[in-house]
Backbone as JSON Lines, residues from 0, in Angstrom:
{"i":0,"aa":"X","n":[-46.04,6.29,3.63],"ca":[-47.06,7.01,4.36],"c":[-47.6,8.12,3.46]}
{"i":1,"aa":"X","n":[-49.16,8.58,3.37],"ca":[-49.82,9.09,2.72],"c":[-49.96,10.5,3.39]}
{"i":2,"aa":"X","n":[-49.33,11.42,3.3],"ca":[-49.66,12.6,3.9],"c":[-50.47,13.66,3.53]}
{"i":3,"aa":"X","n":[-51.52,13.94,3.88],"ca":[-52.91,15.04,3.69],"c":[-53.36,15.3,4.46]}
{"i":4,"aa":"X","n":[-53.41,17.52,4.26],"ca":[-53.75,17.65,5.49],"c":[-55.35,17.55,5.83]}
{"i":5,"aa":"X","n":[-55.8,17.81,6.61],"ca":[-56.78,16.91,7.36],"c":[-58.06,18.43,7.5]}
{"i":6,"aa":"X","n":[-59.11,18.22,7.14],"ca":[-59.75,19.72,7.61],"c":[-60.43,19.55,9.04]}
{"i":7,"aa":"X","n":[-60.35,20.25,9.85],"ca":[-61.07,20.35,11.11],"c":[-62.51,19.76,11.02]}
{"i":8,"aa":"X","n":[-62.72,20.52,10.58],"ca":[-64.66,20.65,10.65],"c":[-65.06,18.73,10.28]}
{"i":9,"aa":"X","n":[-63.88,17.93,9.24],"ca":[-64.74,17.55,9.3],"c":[-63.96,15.63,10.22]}
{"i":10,"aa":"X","n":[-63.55,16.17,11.12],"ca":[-63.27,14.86,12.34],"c":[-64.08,14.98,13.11]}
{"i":11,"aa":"X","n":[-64.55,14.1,13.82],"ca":[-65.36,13.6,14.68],"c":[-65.16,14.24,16.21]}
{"i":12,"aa":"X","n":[-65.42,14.32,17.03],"ca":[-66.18,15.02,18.81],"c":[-64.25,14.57,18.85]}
{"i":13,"aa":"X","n":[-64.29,13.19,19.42],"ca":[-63.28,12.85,20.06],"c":[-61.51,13.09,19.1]}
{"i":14,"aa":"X","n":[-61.79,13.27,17.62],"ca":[-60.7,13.57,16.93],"c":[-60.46,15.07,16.95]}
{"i":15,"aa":"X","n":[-61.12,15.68,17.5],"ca":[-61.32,16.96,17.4],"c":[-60.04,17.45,18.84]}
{"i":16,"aa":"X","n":[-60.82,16.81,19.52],"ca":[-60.31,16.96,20.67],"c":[-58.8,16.52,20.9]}
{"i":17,"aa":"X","n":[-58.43,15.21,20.08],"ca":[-56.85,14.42,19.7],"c":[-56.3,15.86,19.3]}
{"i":18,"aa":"X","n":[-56.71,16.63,18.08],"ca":[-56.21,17.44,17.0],"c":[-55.87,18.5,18.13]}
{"i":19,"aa":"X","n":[-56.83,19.22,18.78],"ca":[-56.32,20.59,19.83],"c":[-55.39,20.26,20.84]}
{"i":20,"aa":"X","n":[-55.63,18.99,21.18],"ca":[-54.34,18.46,22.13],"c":[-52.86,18.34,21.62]}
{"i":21,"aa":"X","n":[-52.71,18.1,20.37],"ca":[-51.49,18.07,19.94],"c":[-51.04,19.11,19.33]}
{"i":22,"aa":"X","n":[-51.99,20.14,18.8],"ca":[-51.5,21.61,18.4],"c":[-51.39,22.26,19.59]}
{"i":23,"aa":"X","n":[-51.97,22.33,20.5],"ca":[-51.81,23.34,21.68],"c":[-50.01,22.66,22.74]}
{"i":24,"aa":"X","n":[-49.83,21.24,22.65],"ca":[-49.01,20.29,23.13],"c":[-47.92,20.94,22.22]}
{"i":25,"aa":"X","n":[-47.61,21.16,20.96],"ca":[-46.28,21.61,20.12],"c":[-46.13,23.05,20.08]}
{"i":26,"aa":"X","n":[-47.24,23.31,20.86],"ca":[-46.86,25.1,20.98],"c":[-46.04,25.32,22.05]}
{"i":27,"aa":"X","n":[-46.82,24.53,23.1],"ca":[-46.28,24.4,24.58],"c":[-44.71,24.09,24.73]}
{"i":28,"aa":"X","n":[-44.69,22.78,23.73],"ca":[-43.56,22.37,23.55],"c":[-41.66,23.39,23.5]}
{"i":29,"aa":"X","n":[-42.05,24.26,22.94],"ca":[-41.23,25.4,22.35],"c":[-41.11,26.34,23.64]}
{"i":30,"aa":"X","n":[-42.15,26.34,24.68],"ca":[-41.58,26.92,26.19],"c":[-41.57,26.15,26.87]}
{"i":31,"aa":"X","n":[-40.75,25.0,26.8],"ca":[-40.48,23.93,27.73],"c":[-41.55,23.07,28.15]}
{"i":32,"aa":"X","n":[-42.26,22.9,27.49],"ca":[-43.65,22.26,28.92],"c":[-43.99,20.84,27.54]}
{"i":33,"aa":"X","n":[-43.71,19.58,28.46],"ca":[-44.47,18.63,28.03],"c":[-45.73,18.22,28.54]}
{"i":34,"aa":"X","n":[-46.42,17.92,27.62],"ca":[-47.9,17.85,27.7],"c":[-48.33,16.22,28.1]}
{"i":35,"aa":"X","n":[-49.24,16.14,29.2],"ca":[-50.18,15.09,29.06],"c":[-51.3,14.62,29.26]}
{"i":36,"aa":"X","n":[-51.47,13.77,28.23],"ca":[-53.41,14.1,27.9],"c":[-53.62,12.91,29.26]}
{"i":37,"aa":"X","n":[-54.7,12.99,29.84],"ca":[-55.95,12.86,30.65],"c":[-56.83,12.32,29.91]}
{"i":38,"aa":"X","n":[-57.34,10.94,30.43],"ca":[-58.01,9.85,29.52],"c":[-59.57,10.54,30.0]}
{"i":39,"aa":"X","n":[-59.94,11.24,31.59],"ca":[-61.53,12.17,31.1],"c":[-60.15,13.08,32.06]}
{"i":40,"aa":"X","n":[-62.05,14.3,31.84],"ca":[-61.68,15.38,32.2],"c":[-61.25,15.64,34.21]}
{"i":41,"aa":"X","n":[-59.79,15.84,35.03],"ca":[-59.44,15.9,35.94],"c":[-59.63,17.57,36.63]}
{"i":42,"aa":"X","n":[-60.58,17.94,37.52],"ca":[-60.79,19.19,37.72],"c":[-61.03,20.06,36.17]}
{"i":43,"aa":"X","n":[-61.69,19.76,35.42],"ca":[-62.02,20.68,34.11],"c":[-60.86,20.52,32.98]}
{"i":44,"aa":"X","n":[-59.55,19.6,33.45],"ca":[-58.6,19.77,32.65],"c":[-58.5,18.72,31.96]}
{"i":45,"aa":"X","n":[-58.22,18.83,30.23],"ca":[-57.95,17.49,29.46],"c":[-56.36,17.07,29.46]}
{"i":46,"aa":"X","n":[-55.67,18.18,29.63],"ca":[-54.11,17.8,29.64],"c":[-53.43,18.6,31.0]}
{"i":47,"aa":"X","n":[-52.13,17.8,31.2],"ca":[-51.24,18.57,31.97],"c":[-50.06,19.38,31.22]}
{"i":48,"aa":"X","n":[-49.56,20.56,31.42],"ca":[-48.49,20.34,31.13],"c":[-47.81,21.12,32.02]}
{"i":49,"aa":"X","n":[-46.49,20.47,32.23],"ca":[-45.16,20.15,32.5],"c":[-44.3,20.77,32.4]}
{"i":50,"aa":"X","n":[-43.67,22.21,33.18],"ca":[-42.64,22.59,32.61],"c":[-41.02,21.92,32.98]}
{"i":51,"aa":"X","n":[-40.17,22.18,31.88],"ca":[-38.6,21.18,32.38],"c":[-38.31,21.9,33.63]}
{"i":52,"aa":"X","n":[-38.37,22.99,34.52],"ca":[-37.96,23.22,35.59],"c":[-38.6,22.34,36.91]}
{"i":53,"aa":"X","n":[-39.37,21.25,36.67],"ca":[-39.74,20.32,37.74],"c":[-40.9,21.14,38.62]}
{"i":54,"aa":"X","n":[-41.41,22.51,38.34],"ca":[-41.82,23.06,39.35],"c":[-43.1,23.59,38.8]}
{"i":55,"aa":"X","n":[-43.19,24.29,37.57],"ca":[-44.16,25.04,37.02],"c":[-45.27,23.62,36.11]}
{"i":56,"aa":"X","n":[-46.42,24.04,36.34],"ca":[-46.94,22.9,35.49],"c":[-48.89,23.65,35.76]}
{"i":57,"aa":"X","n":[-49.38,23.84,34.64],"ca":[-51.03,23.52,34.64],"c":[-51.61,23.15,34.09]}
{"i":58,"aa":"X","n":[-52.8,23.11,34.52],"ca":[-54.47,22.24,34.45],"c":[-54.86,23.4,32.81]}
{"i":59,"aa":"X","n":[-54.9,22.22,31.57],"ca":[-55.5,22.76,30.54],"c":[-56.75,22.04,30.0]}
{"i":60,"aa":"X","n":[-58.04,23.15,29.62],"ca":[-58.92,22.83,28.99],"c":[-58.65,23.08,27.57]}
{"i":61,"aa":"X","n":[-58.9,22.27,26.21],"ca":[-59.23,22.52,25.51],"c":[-60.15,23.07,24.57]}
{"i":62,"aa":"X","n":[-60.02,24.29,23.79],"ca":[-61.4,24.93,23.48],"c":[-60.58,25.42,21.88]}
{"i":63,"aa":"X","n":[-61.66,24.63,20.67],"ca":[-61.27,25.72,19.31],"c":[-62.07,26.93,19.51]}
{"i":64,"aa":"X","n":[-62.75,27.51,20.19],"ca":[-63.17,28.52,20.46],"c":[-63.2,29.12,21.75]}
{"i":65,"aa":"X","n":[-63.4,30.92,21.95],"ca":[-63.32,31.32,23.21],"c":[-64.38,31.12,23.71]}
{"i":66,"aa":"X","n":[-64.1,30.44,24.94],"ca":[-65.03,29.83,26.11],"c":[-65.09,30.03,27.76]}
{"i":67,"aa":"X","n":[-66.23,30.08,27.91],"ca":[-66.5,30.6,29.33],"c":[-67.66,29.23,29.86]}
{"i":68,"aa":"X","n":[-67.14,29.07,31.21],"ca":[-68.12,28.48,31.53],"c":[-67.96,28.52,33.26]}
{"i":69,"aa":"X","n":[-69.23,28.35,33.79],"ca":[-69.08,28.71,35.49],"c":[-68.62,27.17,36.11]}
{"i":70,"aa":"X","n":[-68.52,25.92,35.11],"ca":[-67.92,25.03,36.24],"c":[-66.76,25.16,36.37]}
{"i":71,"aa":"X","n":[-65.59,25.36,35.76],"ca":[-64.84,26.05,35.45],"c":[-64.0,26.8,36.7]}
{"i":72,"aa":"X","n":[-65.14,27.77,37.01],"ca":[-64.39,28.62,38.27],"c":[-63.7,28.07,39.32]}
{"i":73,"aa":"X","n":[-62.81,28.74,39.77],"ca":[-62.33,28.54,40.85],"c":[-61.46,27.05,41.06]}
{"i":74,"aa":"X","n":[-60.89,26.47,39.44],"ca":[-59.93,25.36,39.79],"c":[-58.86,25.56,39.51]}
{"i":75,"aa":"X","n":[-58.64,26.84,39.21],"ca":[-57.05,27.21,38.59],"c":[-56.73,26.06,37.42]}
{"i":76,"aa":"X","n":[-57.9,26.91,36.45],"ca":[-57.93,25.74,35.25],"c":[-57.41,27.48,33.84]}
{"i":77,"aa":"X","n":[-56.57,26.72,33.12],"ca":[-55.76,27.69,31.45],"c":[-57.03,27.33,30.56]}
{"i":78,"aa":"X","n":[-57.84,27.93,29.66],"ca":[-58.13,27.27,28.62],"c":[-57.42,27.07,27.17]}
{"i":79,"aa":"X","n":[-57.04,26.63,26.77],"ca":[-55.76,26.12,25.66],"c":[-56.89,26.52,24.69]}
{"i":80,"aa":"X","n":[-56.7,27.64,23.71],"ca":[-57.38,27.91,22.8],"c":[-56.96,27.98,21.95]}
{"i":81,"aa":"X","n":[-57.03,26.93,20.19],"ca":[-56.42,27.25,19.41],"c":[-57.49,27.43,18.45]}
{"i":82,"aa":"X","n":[-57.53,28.5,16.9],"ca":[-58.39,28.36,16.39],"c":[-57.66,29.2,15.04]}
{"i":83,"aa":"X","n":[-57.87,28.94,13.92],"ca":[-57.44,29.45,12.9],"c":[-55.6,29.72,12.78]}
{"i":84,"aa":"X","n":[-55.07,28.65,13.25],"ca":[-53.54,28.61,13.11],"c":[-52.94,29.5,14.34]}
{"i":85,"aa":"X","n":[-53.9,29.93,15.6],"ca":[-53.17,30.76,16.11],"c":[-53.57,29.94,17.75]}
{"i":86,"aa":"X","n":[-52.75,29.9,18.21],"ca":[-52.89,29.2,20.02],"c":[-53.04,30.3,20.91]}
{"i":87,"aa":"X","n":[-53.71,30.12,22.05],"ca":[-54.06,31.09,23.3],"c":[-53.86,30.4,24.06]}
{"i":88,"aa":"X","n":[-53.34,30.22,25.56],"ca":[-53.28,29.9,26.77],"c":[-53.63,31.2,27.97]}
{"i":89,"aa":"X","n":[-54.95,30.89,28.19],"ca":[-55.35,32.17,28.8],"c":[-55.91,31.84,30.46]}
{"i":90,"aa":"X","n":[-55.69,31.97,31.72],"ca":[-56.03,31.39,32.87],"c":[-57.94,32.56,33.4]}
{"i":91,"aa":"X","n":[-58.49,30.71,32.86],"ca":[-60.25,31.31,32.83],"c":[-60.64,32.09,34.03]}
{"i":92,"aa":"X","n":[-60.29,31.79,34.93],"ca":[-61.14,32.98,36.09],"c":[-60.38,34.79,35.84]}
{"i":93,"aa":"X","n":[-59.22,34.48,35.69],"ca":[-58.64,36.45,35.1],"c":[-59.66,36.41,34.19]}
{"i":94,"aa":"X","n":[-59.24,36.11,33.06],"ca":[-59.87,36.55,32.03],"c":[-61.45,36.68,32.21]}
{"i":95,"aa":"X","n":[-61.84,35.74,32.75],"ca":[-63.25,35.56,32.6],"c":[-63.45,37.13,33.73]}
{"i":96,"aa":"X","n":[-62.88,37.33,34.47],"ca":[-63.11,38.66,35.18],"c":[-63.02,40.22,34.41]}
{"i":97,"aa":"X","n":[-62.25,40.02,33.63],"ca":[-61.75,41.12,32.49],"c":[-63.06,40.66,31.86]}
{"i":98,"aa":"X","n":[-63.33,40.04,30.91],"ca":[-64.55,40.0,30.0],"c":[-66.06,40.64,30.65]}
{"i":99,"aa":"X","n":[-66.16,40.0,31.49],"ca":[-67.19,40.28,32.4],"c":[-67.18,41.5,32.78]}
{"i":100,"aa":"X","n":[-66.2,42.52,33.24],"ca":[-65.97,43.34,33.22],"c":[-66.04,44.71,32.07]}
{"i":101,"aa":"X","n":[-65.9,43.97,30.91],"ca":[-66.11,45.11,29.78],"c":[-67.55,44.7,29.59]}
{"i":102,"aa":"X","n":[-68.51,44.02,30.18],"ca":[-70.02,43.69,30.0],"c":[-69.87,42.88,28.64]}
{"i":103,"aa":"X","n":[-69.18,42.0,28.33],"ca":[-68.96,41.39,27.45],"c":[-70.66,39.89,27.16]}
{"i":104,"aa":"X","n":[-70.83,39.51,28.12],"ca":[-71.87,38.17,28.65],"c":[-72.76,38.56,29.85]}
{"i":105,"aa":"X","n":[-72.65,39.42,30.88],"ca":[-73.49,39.66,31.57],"c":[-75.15,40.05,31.2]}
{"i":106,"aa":"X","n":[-75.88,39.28,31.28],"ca":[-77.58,40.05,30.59],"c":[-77.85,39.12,29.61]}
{"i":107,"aa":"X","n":[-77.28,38.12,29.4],"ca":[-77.18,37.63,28.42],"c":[-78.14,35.91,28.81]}
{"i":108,"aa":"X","n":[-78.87,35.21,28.39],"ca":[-79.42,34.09,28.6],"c":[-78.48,33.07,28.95]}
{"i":109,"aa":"X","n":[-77.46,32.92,28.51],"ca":[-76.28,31.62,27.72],"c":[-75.74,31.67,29.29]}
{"i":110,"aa":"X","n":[-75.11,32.5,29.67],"ca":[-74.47,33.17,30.62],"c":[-74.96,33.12,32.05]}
{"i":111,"aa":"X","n":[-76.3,33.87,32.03],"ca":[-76.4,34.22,33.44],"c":[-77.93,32.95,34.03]}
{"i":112,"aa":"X","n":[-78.38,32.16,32.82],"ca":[-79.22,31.2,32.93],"c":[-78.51,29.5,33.34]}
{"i":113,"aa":"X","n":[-77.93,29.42,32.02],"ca":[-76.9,28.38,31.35],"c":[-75.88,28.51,32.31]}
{"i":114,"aa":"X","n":[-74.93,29.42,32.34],"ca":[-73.29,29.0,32.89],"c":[-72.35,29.33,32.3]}
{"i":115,"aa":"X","n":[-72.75,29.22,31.05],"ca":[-71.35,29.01,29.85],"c":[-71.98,30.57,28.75]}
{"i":116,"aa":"X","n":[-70.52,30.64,27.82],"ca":[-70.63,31.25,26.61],"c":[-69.88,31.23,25.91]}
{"i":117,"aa":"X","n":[-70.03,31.34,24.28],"ca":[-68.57,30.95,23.69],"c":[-68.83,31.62,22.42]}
{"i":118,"aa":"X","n":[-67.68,32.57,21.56],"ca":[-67.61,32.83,20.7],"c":[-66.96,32.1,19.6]}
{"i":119,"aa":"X","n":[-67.74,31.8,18.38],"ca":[-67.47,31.07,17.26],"c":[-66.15,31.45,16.36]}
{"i":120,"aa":"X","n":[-65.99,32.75,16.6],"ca":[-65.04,33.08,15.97],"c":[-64.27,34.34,17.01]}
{"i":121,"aa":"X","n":[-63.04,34.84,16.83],"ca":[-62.59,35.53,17.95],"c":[-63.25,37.12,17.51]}
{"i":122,"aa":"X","n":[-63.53,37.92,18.56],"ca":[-64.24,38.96,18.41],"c":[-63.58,40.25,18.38]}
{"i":123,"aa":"X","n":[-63.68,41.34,17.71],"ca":[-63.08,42.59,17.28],"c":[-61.89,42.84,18.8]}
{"i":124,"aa":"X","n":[-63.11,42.82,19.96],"ca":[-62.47,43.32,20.94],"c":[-61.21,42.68,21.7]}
{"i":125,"aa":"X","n":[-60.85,41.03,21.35],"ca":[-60.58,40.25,22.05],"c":[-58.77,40.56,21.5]}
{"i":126,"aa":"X","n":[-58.76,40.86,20.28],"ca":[-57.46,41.29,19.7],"c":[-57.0,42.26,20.56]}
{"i":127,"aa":"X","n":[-57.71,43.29,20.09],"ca":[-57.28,44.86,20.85],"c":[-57.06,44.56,22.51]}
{"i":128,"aa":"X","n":[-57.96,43.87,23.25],"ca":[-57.41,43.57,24.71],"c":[-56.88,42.61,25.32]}
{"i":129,"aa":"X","n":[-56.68,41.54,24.5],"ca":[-55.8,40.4,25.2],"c":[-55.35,39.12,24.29]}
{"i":130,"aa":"X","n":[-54.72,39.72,23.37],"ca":[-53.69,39.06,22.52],"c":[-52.66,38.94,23.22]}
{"i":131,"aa":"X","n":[-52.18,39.2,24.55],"ca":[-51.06,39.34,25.62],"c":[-51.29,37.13,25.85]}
{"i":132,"aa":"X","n":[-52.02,36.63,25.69],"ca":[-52.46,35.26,25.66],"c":[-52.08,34.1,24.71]}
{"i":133,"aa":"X","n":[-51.74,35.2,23.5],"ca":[-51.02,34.16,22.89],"c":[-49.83,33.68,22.76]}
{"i":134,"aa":"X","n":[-49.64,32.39,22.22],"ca":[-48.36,31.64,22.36],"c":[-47.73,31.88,21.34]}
């Protein structure tokens, strides 16, 4: 077997999506929770996971970037965010209330036209207030 690692940017929609499922799945892994992928998306979620206590278990979206979006609301959906070697599991309606709250997207076209918003890269503020998210 030929082993090389692989650069993001350049796999395809659906390999993209394989790749965040199994990095966010071996993070999970390490606090008990087995992961499983969802052939489409079930209430906003691409995977389950599973914790070994039979009891704890949620609805994850995958996102290499931080993402907001209004379909989203109100399914008690995590977004599984991994991006530059570092994983987030963050539950979108809190957060999305905190963001919204520091006027982060409000006024904004993307947001209050669209639905959605998403930062390409993680933003000054997002360290300083809710690195409490990562895995």
């Amino acid at each position: 077997m030929k082993l090389e690692i692989c650069k993001y940017s350049n796999l395809n929609s659906r390999q993209k999506e394989n790749y965040l499922f199994q990095k966010l799945a071996a993070k999970l892994a390490d606090y008990g929770y087995n992961c499983i992928r969802l052939s489409d998306d079930w209430n906003g979620a691409d995977f389950l996971a599973v914790h070994v206590d039979g009891q704890s278990f949620a609805k994850i979206q995958a996102k290499s970037r931080l993402y907001f979006h209004k379909k989203y609301q109100f399914k008690d959906l995590r977004i599984g965010l991994y991006t530059r070697g570092r994983a987030f599991i963050y539950p979108h309606d809190e957060f999305l209330a905190e963001v919204l709250a520091l006027g982060k997207m409000s006024g904004t076209k993307s947001w209050d036209e669209r639905g959605r918003y998403s930062w390409s890269s993680l933003p000054g503020w997002f360290n300083e207030h809710f690195s409490k998210y990562e895995i």
